[in-house]
């Protein structure tokens, strides 16, 4: 075997011209030119000896000698059946002895385990070297193998393939440990993210709500997308969705802090823009480098619209019953944590039969297109999406091409205001009375509440409790409030709501009255007999005080 014909193709060897075996063909003049010259003797010194040779030249070694000394497994195969011509000692040590002349498919199972046989056919036909990286055999070791074509100098003049393997087991195991660590880190972040999201959405009486959260694919770190639904009392509901910029556990932790803060601020029953003002300050205190977007909206069944405020978030979309889609435009402020901005609230209609969608940028943002095009695609998908809120969620995600390998987190919150007819509509009623003030207002309010509750066919005990609560709330408003005053009664399929509004913006508080006090027990009585109670300031000035009773059954 002539090593000089293919030694330059061996991986890891220097590409240099091989010396010819026949030195007699070298011209005499050239032989003289490459012969070491005697070193001149320095004056008064002894002649210096020529440097010692490091060893025999490459031409003095045979291919078998070189391949046999290599620490990496090497095999030489010839012909279309890849018959074994030679294996070195390292190959025998790694895979066992292999009989010369046997086809590789029969005598070298490791090549089949490494999926090399088709590759060797391709190398033999094309004459182009090919390499496969980090393939594992059944024994568990990993190998990187290079198949190099060999000229037709084998038996019967057949071309061959030189197989050169490198053991990369340590490298593969280290890479696998790294992948396992990254996978565990991601699973931890996903678990944290999901644990911080609502485990079960609150379902208000007047709305039907569903939400979906989908983390990014395995190559994308978990982000800070989040949503929430908060019942505020008196039939009102807060809807929240946000996105913390950044990835990993840190973004999920900041998201959890913001979601907890939103729930606390929501209990104050503040207007949406005031909630965002508080969140803006808190976001800067948590981490000034973490910027978050958020939209906070409140639905009041008596108003028929959403009151919302946005901090750099994408607009709310509302689809009417006929498929017309509306986009909530202004007002939109900068993201949370930037500071120095006064947020304002806006409104968008949410009539019966309509559907509202709140979402994060992972649903509509694509690297290949402008985000406005993504929002327009969502509008088209929403206009044709029918069914329950969960069905609408799933259809929107499919329509926007979000898969398990999506490169960003996605959160979607779908809110439907159902149009009730027939027996379902009979369970929802409203009644109100304008209170003109004076001593006759209290008896008129009691008589009105008695008549309305009796017409709604409530049990006698619930009617008595409702009339007592209405009387105490009206009396409190007459004593501490200012006109205009109004008594409102509302029933749903699950509760009775009594609400009194007036023009004074001082909110009542529950206090403990002393035995000798003639007043101060009204709110305590209401809090004792009702399921819940609360108060809030109204947008036009004034306040509203309300209480709720759960319906039996």
PDB file of N, CA and C in Angstrom, residues 74-87 91 102-106 108-132 135 145-150 159-164:
ATOM      1  N   UNK A  74      -8.881   3.305  13.189  1.00  0.00           N
ATOM      2  CA  UNK A  74      -8.826   3.522  11.747  1.00  0.00           C
ATOM      3  C   UNK A  74      -9.119   2.192  11.072  1.00  0.00           C
ATOM      4  N   UNK A  75      -9.974   2.248  10.054  1.00  0.00           N
ATOM      5  CA  UNK A  75     -10.271   1.053   9.259  1.00  0.00           C
ATOM      6  C   UNK A  75     -10.247   1.439   7.790  1.00  0.00           C
ATOM      7  N   UNK A  76      -9.758   0.502   6.943  1.00  0.00           N
ATOM      8  CA  UNK A  76      -9.721   0.718   5.504  1.00  0.00           C
ATOM      9  C   UNK A  76     -10.579  -0.345   4.845  1.00  0.00           C
ATOM     10  N   UNK A  77     -11.518   0.107   4.001  1.00  0.00           N
ATOM     11  CA  UNK A  77     -12.434  -0.822   3.348  1.00  0.00           C
ATOM     12  C   UNK A  77     -12.444  -0.528   1.859  1.00  0.00           C
ATOM     13  N   UNK A  78     -12.621  -1.597   1.056  1.00  0.00           N
ATOM     14  CA  UNK A  78     -12.589  -1.437  -0.393  1.00  0.00           C
ATOM     15  C   UNK A  78     -13.817  -2.084  -1.028  1.00  0.00           C
ATOM     16  N   UNK A  79     -14.146  -1.544  -2.196  1.00  0.00           N
ATOM     17  CA  UNK A  79     -15.195  -2.136  -3.002  1.00  0.00           C
ATOM     18  C   UNK A  79     -16.594  -1.721  -2.588  1.00  0.00           C
ATOM     19  N   UNK A  80     -17.560  -2.020  -3.415  1.00  0.00           N
ATOM     20  CA  UNK A  80     -18.944  -1.629  -3.111  1.00  0.00           C
ATOM     21  C   UNK A  80     -19.501  -2.337  -1.876  1.00  0.00           C
ATOM     22  N   UNK A  81     -18.964  -3.490  -1.508  1.00  0.00           N
ATOM     23  CA  UNK A  81     -19.416  -4.170  -0.293  1.00  0.00           C
ATOM     24  C   UNK A  81     -18.625  -3.732   0.928  1.00  0.00           C
ATOM     25  N   UNK A  82     -17.669  -2.834   0.723  1.00  0.00           N
ATOM     26  CA  UNK A  82     -16.827  -2.318   1.809  1.00  0.00           C
ATOM     27  C   UNK A  82     -16.154  -3.469   2.553  1.00  0.00           C
ATOM     28  N   UNK A  83     -15.401  -4.274   1.797  1.00  0.00           N
ATOM     29  CA  UNK A  83     -14.691  -5.393   2.407  1.00  0.00           C
ATOM     30  C   UNK A  83     -13.498  -4.867   3.203  1.00  0.00           C
ATOM     31  N   UNK A  84     -13.297  -5.498   4.347  1.00  0.00           N
ATOM     32  CA  UNK A  84     -12.279  -5.014   5.280  1.00  0.00           C
ATOM     33  C   UNK A  84     -10.896  -5.310   4.714  1.00  0.00           C
ATOM     34  N   UNK A  85     -10.074  -4.303   4.570  1.00  0.00           N
ATOM     35  CA  UNK A  85      -8.693  -4.439   4.128  1.00  0.00           C
ATOM     36  C   UNK A  85      -7.718  -4.330   5.294  1.00  0.00           C
ATOM     37  N   UNK A  86      -8.069  -3.427   6.235  1.00  0.00           N
ATOM     38  CA  UNK A  86      -7.131  -3.202   7.339  1.00  0.00           C
ATOM     39  C   UNK A  86      -7.864  -2.522   8.486  1.00  0.00           C
ATOM     40  N   UNK A  87      -7.558  -2.898   9.720  1.00  0.00           N
ATOM     41  CA  UNK A  87      -7.972  -2.168  10.927  1.00  0.00           C
ATOM     42  C   UNK A  87      -6.745  -2.047  11.814  1.00  0.00           C
ATOM     43  N   UNK A  91      -8.490   0.406  16.665  1.00  0.00           N
ATOM     44  CA  UNK A  91      -9.830  -0.039  16.260  1.00  0.00           C
ATOM     45  C   UNK A  91     -10.148  -1.379  16.909  1.00  0.00           C
ATOM     46  N   UNK A 102     -13.919  -9.593   4.929  1.00  0.00           N
ATOM     47  CA  UNK A 102     -15.353  -9.721   5.221  1.00  0.00           C
ATOM     48  C   UNK A 102     -16.064  -8.405   4.919  1.00  0.00           C
ATOM     49  N   UNK A 103     -17.298  -8.458   4.433  1.00  0.00           N
ATOM     50  CA  UNK A 103     -18.055  -7.208   4.204  1.00  0.00           C
ATOM     51  C   UNK A 103     -18.329  -6.492   5.526  1.00  0.00           C
ATOM     52  N   UNK A 104     -18.302  -5.164   5.477  1.00  0.00           N
ATOM     53  CA  UNK A 104     -18.504  -4.377   6.695  1.00  0.00           C
ATOM     54  C   UNK A 104     -19.900  -4.586   7.277  1.00  0.00           C
ATOM     55  N   UNK A 105     -20.906  -4.774   6.428  1.00  0.00           N
ATOM     56  CA  UNK A 105     -22.264  -4.950   6.917  1.00  0.00           C
ATOM     57  C   UNK A 105     -22.399  -6.174   7.792  1.00  0.00           C
ATOM     58  N   UNK A 106     -21.512  -7.209   7.570  1.00  0.00           N
ATOM     59  CA  UNK A 106     -21.591  -8.440   8.341  1.00  0.00           C
ATOM     60  C   UNK A 106     -20.625  -8.447   9.511  1.00  0.00           C
ATOM     61  N   UNK A 108     -18.802  -5.677  10.831  1.00  0.00           N
ATOM     62  CA  UNK A 108     -18.573  -4.436  11.591  1.00  0.00           C
ATOM     63  C   UNK A 108     -19.928  -3.836  12.006  1.00  0.00           C
ATOM     64  N   UNK A 109     -20.597  -4.412  12.994  1.00  0.00           N
ATOM     65  CA  UNK A 109     -21.915  -3.891  13.406  1.00  0.00           C
ATOM     66  C   UNK A 109     -21.857  -2.468  13.926  1.00  0.00           C
ATOM     67  N   UNK A 110     -20.683  -2.057  14.415  1.00  0.00           N
ATOM     68  CA  UNK A 110     -20.589  -0.691  14.931  1.00  0.00           C
ATOM     69  C   UNK A 110     -20.832   0.350  13.840  1.00  0.00           C
ATOM     70  N   UNK A 111     -20.483   0.017  12.582  1.00  0.00           N
ATOM     71  CA  UNK A 111     -20.734   0.972  11.504  1.00  0.00           C
ATOM     72  C   UNK A 111     -22.227   1.146  11.252  1.00  0.00           C
ATOM     73  N   UNK A 112     -22.983   0.059  11.406  1.00  0.00           N
ATOM     74  CA  UNK A 112     -24.442   0.168  11.274  1.00  0.00           C
ATOM     75  C   UNK A 112     -25.020   0.963  12.427  1.00  0.00           C
ATOM     76  N   UNK A 113     -24.505   0.742  13.653  1.00  0.00           N
ATOM     77  CA  UNK A 113     -24.987   1.512  14.802  1.00  0.00           C
ATOM     78  C   UNK A 113     -24.713   2.996  14.635  1.00  0.00           C
ATOM     79  N   UNK A 114     -23.614   3.314  13.982  1.00  0.00           N
ATOM     80  CA  UNK A 114     -23.279   4.723  13.737  1.00  0.00           C
ATOM     81  C   UNK A 114     -23.914   5.259  12.461  1.00  0.00           C
ATOM     82  N   UNK A 115     -24.700   4.427  11.761  1.00  0.00           N
ATOM     83  CA  UNK A 115     -25.371   4.825  10.504  1.00  0.00           C
ATOM     84  C   UNK A 115     -24.371   5.271   9.455  1.00  0.00           C
ATOM     85  N   UNK A 116     -23.254   4.545   9.353  1.00  0.00           N
ATOM     86  CA  UNK A 116     -22.191   4.937   8.431  1.00  0.00           C
ATOM     87  C   UNK A 116     -22.265   4.231   7.084  1.00  0.00           C
ATOM     88  N   UNK A 117     -22.939   3.099   7.007  1.00  0.00           N
ATOM     89  CA  UNK A 117     -22.915   2.345   5.749  1.00  0.00           C
ATOM     90  C   UNK A 117     -23.482   3.151   4.582  1.00  0.00           C
ATOM     91  N   UNK A 118     -24.656   3.798   4.712  1.00  0.00           N
ATOM     92  CA  UNK A 118     -25.114   4.636   3.577  1.00  0.00           C
ATOM     93  C   UNK A 118     -24.168   5.786   3.285  1.00  0.00           C
ATOM     94  N   UNK A 119     -23.555   6.343   4.341  1.00  0.00           N
ATOM     95  CA  UNK A 119     -22.624   7.455   4.132  1.00  0.00           C
ATOM     96  C   UNK A 119     -21.391   6.983   3.374  1.00  0.00           C
ATOM     97  N   UNK A 120     -20.908   5.787   3.681  1.00  0.00           N
ATOM     98  CA  UNK A 120     -19.748   5.258   2.973  1.00  0.00           C
ATOM     99  C   UNK A 120     -20.064   5.006   1.506  1.00  0.00           C
ATOM    100  N   UNK A 121     -21.281   4.544   1.212  1.00  0.00           N
ATOM    101  CA  UNK A 121     -21.676   4.396  -0.199  1.00  0.00           C
ATOM    102  C   UNK A 121     -21.618   5.740  -0.910  1.00  0.00           C
ATOM    103  N   UNK A 122     -22.098   6.773  -0.241  1.00  0.00           N
ATOM    104  CA  UNK A 122     -22.106   8.105  -0.851  1.00  0.00           C
ATOM    105  C   UNK A 122     -20.684   8.619  -1.069  1.00  0.00           C
ATOM    106  N   UNK A 123     -19.780   8.387  -0.088  1.00  0.00           N
ATOM    107  CA  UNK A 123     -18.383   8.808  -0.231  1.00  0.00           C
ATOM    108  C   UNK A 123     -17.715   8.060  -1.367  1.00  0.00           C
ATOM    109  N   UNK A 124     -18.018   6.773  -1.484  1.00  0.00           N
ATOM    110  CA  UNK A 124     -17.414   5.972  -2.539  1.00  0.00           C
ATOM    111  C   UNK A 124     -17.851   6.458  -3.912  1.00  0.00           C
ATOM    112  N   UNK A 125     -19.121   6.847  -4.041  1.00  0.00           N
ATOM    113  CA  UNK A 125     -19.606   7.324  -5.346  1.00  0.00           C
ATOM    114  C   UNK A 125     -19.126   8.729  -5.671  1.00  0.00           C
ATOM    115  N   UNK A 126     -19.155   9.619  -4.684  1.00  0.00           N
ATOM    116  CA  UNK A 126     -18.865  11.024  -4.967  1.00  0.00           C
ATOM    117  C   UNK A 126     -17.387  11.374  -4.869  1.00  0.00           C
ATOM    118  N   UNK A 127     -16.622  10.577  -4.107  1.00  0.00           N
ATOM    119  CA  UNK A 127     -15.223  10.926  -3.899  1.00  0.00           C
ATOM    120  C   UNK A 127     -15.027  12.117  -2.992  1.00  0.00           C
ATOM    121  N   UNK A 128     -16.035  12.439  -2.188  1.00  0.00           N
ATOM    122  CA  UNK A 128     -15.975  13.599  -1.289  1.00  0.00           C
ATOM    123  C   UNK A 128     -15.985  13.116   0.152  1.00  0.00           C
ATOM    124  N   UNK A 129     -15.058  13.591   0.993  1.00  0.00           N
ATOM    125  CA  UNK A 129     -15.057  13.172   2.409  1.00  0.00           C
ATOM    126  C   UNK A 129     -16.323  13.660   3.124  1.00  0.00           C
ATOM    127  N   UNK A 130     -16.797  12.881   4.065  1.00  0.00           N
ATOM    128  CA  UNK A 130     -17.967  13.244   4.870  1.00  0.00           C
ATOM    129  C   UNK A 130     -17.669  12.936   6.336  1.00  0.00           C
ATOM    130  N   UNK A 131     -18.267  13.714   7.216  1.00  0.00           N
ATOM    131  CA  UNK A 131     -18.060  13.558   8.654  1.00  0.00           C
ATOM    132  C   UNK A 131     -19.398  13.545   9.362  1.00  0.00           C
ATOM    133  N   UNK A 132     -19.548  12.650  10.309  1.00  0.00           N
ATOM    134  CA  UNK A 132     -20.711  12.637  11.204  1.00  0.00           C
ATOM    135  C   UNK A 132     -20.197  12.878  12.610  1.00  0.00           C
ATOM    136  N   UNK A 135     -21.973  10.503  17.224  1.00  0.00           N
ATOM    137  CA  UNK A 135     -22.923   9.397  17.108  1.00  0.00           C
ATOM    138  C   UNK A 135     -22.636   8.390  18.219  1.00  0.00           C
ATOM    139  N   UNK A 145     -16.885  10.512  13.355  1.00  0.00           N
ATOM    140  CA  UNK A 145     -16.248   9.670  12.343  1.00  0.00           C
ATOM    141  C   UNK A 145     -16.137  10.437  11.032  1.00  0.00           C
ATOM    142  N   UNK A 146     -14.957  10.345  10.412  1.00  0.00           N
ATOM    143  CA  UNK A 146     -14.728  10.929   9.094  1.00  0.00           C
ATOM    144  C   UNK A 146     -14.465   9.803   8.094  1.00  0.00           C
ATOM    145  N   UNK A 147     -15.191   9.822   7.001  1.00  0.00           N
ATOM    146  CA  UNK A 147     -15.014   8.842   5.921  1.00  0.00           C
ATOM    147  C   UNK A 147     -14.335   9.547   4.748  1.00  0.00           C
ATOM    148  N   UNK A 148     -13.154   9.074   4.395  1.00  0.00           N
ATOM    149  CA  UNK A 148     -12.356   9.707   3.345  1.00  0.00           C
ATOM    150  C   UNK A 148     -12.192   8.739   2.172  1.00  0.00           C
ATOM    151  N   UNK A 149     -12.427   9.188   0.950  1.00  0.00           N
ATOM    152  CA  UNK A 149     -12.250   8.286  -0.204  1.00  0.00           C
ATOM    153  C   UNK A 149     -10.783   7.950  -0.418  1.00  0.00           C
ATOM    154  N   UNK A 150     -10.518   6.719  -0.869  1.00  0.00           N
ATOM    155  CA  UNK A 150      -9.170   6.243  -1.155  1.00  0.00           C
ATOM    156  C   UNK A 150      -9.121   5.825  -2.622  1.00  0.00           C
ATOM    157  N   UNK A 159     -11.677   1.080  -5.574  1.00  0.00           N
ATOM    158  CA  UNK A 159     -11.557   2.234  -4.690  1.00  0.00           C
ATOM    159  C   UNK A 159     -12.048   1.857  -3.304  1.00  0.00           C
ATOM    160  N   UNK A 160     -11.662   2.659  -2.309  1.00  0.00           N
ATOM    161  CA  UNK A 160     -12.019   2.328  -0.940  1.00  0.00           C
ATOM    162  C   UNK A 160     -12.376   3.557  -0.125  1.00  0.00           C
ATOM    163  N   UNK A 161     -12.635   3.297   1.145  1.00  0.00           N
ATOM    164  CA  UNK A 161     -12.991   4.359   2.091  1.00  0.00           C
ATOM    165  C   UNK A 161     -12.167   4.154   3.348  1.00  0.00           C
ATOM    166  N   UNK A 162     -11.531   5.215   3.801  1.00  0.00           N
ATOM    167  CA  UNK A 162     -10.794   5.193   5.054  1.00  0.00           C
ATOM    168  C   UNK A 162     -11.703   5.745   6.149  1.00  0.00           C
ATOM    169  N   UNK A 163     -11.936   4.972   7.177  1.00  0.00           N
ATOM    170  CA  UNK A 163     -12.797   5.378   8.297  1.00  0.00           C
ATOM    171  C   UNK A 163     -11.909   5.770   9.460  1.00  0.00           C
ATOM    172  N   UNK A 164     -12.041   6.997   9.905  1.00  0.00           N
ATOM    173  CA  UNK A 164     -11.215   7.540  10.997  1.00  0.00           C
ATOM    174  C   UNK A 164     -12.163   8.005  12.103  1.00  0.00           C
TER     175      UNK A 164
END
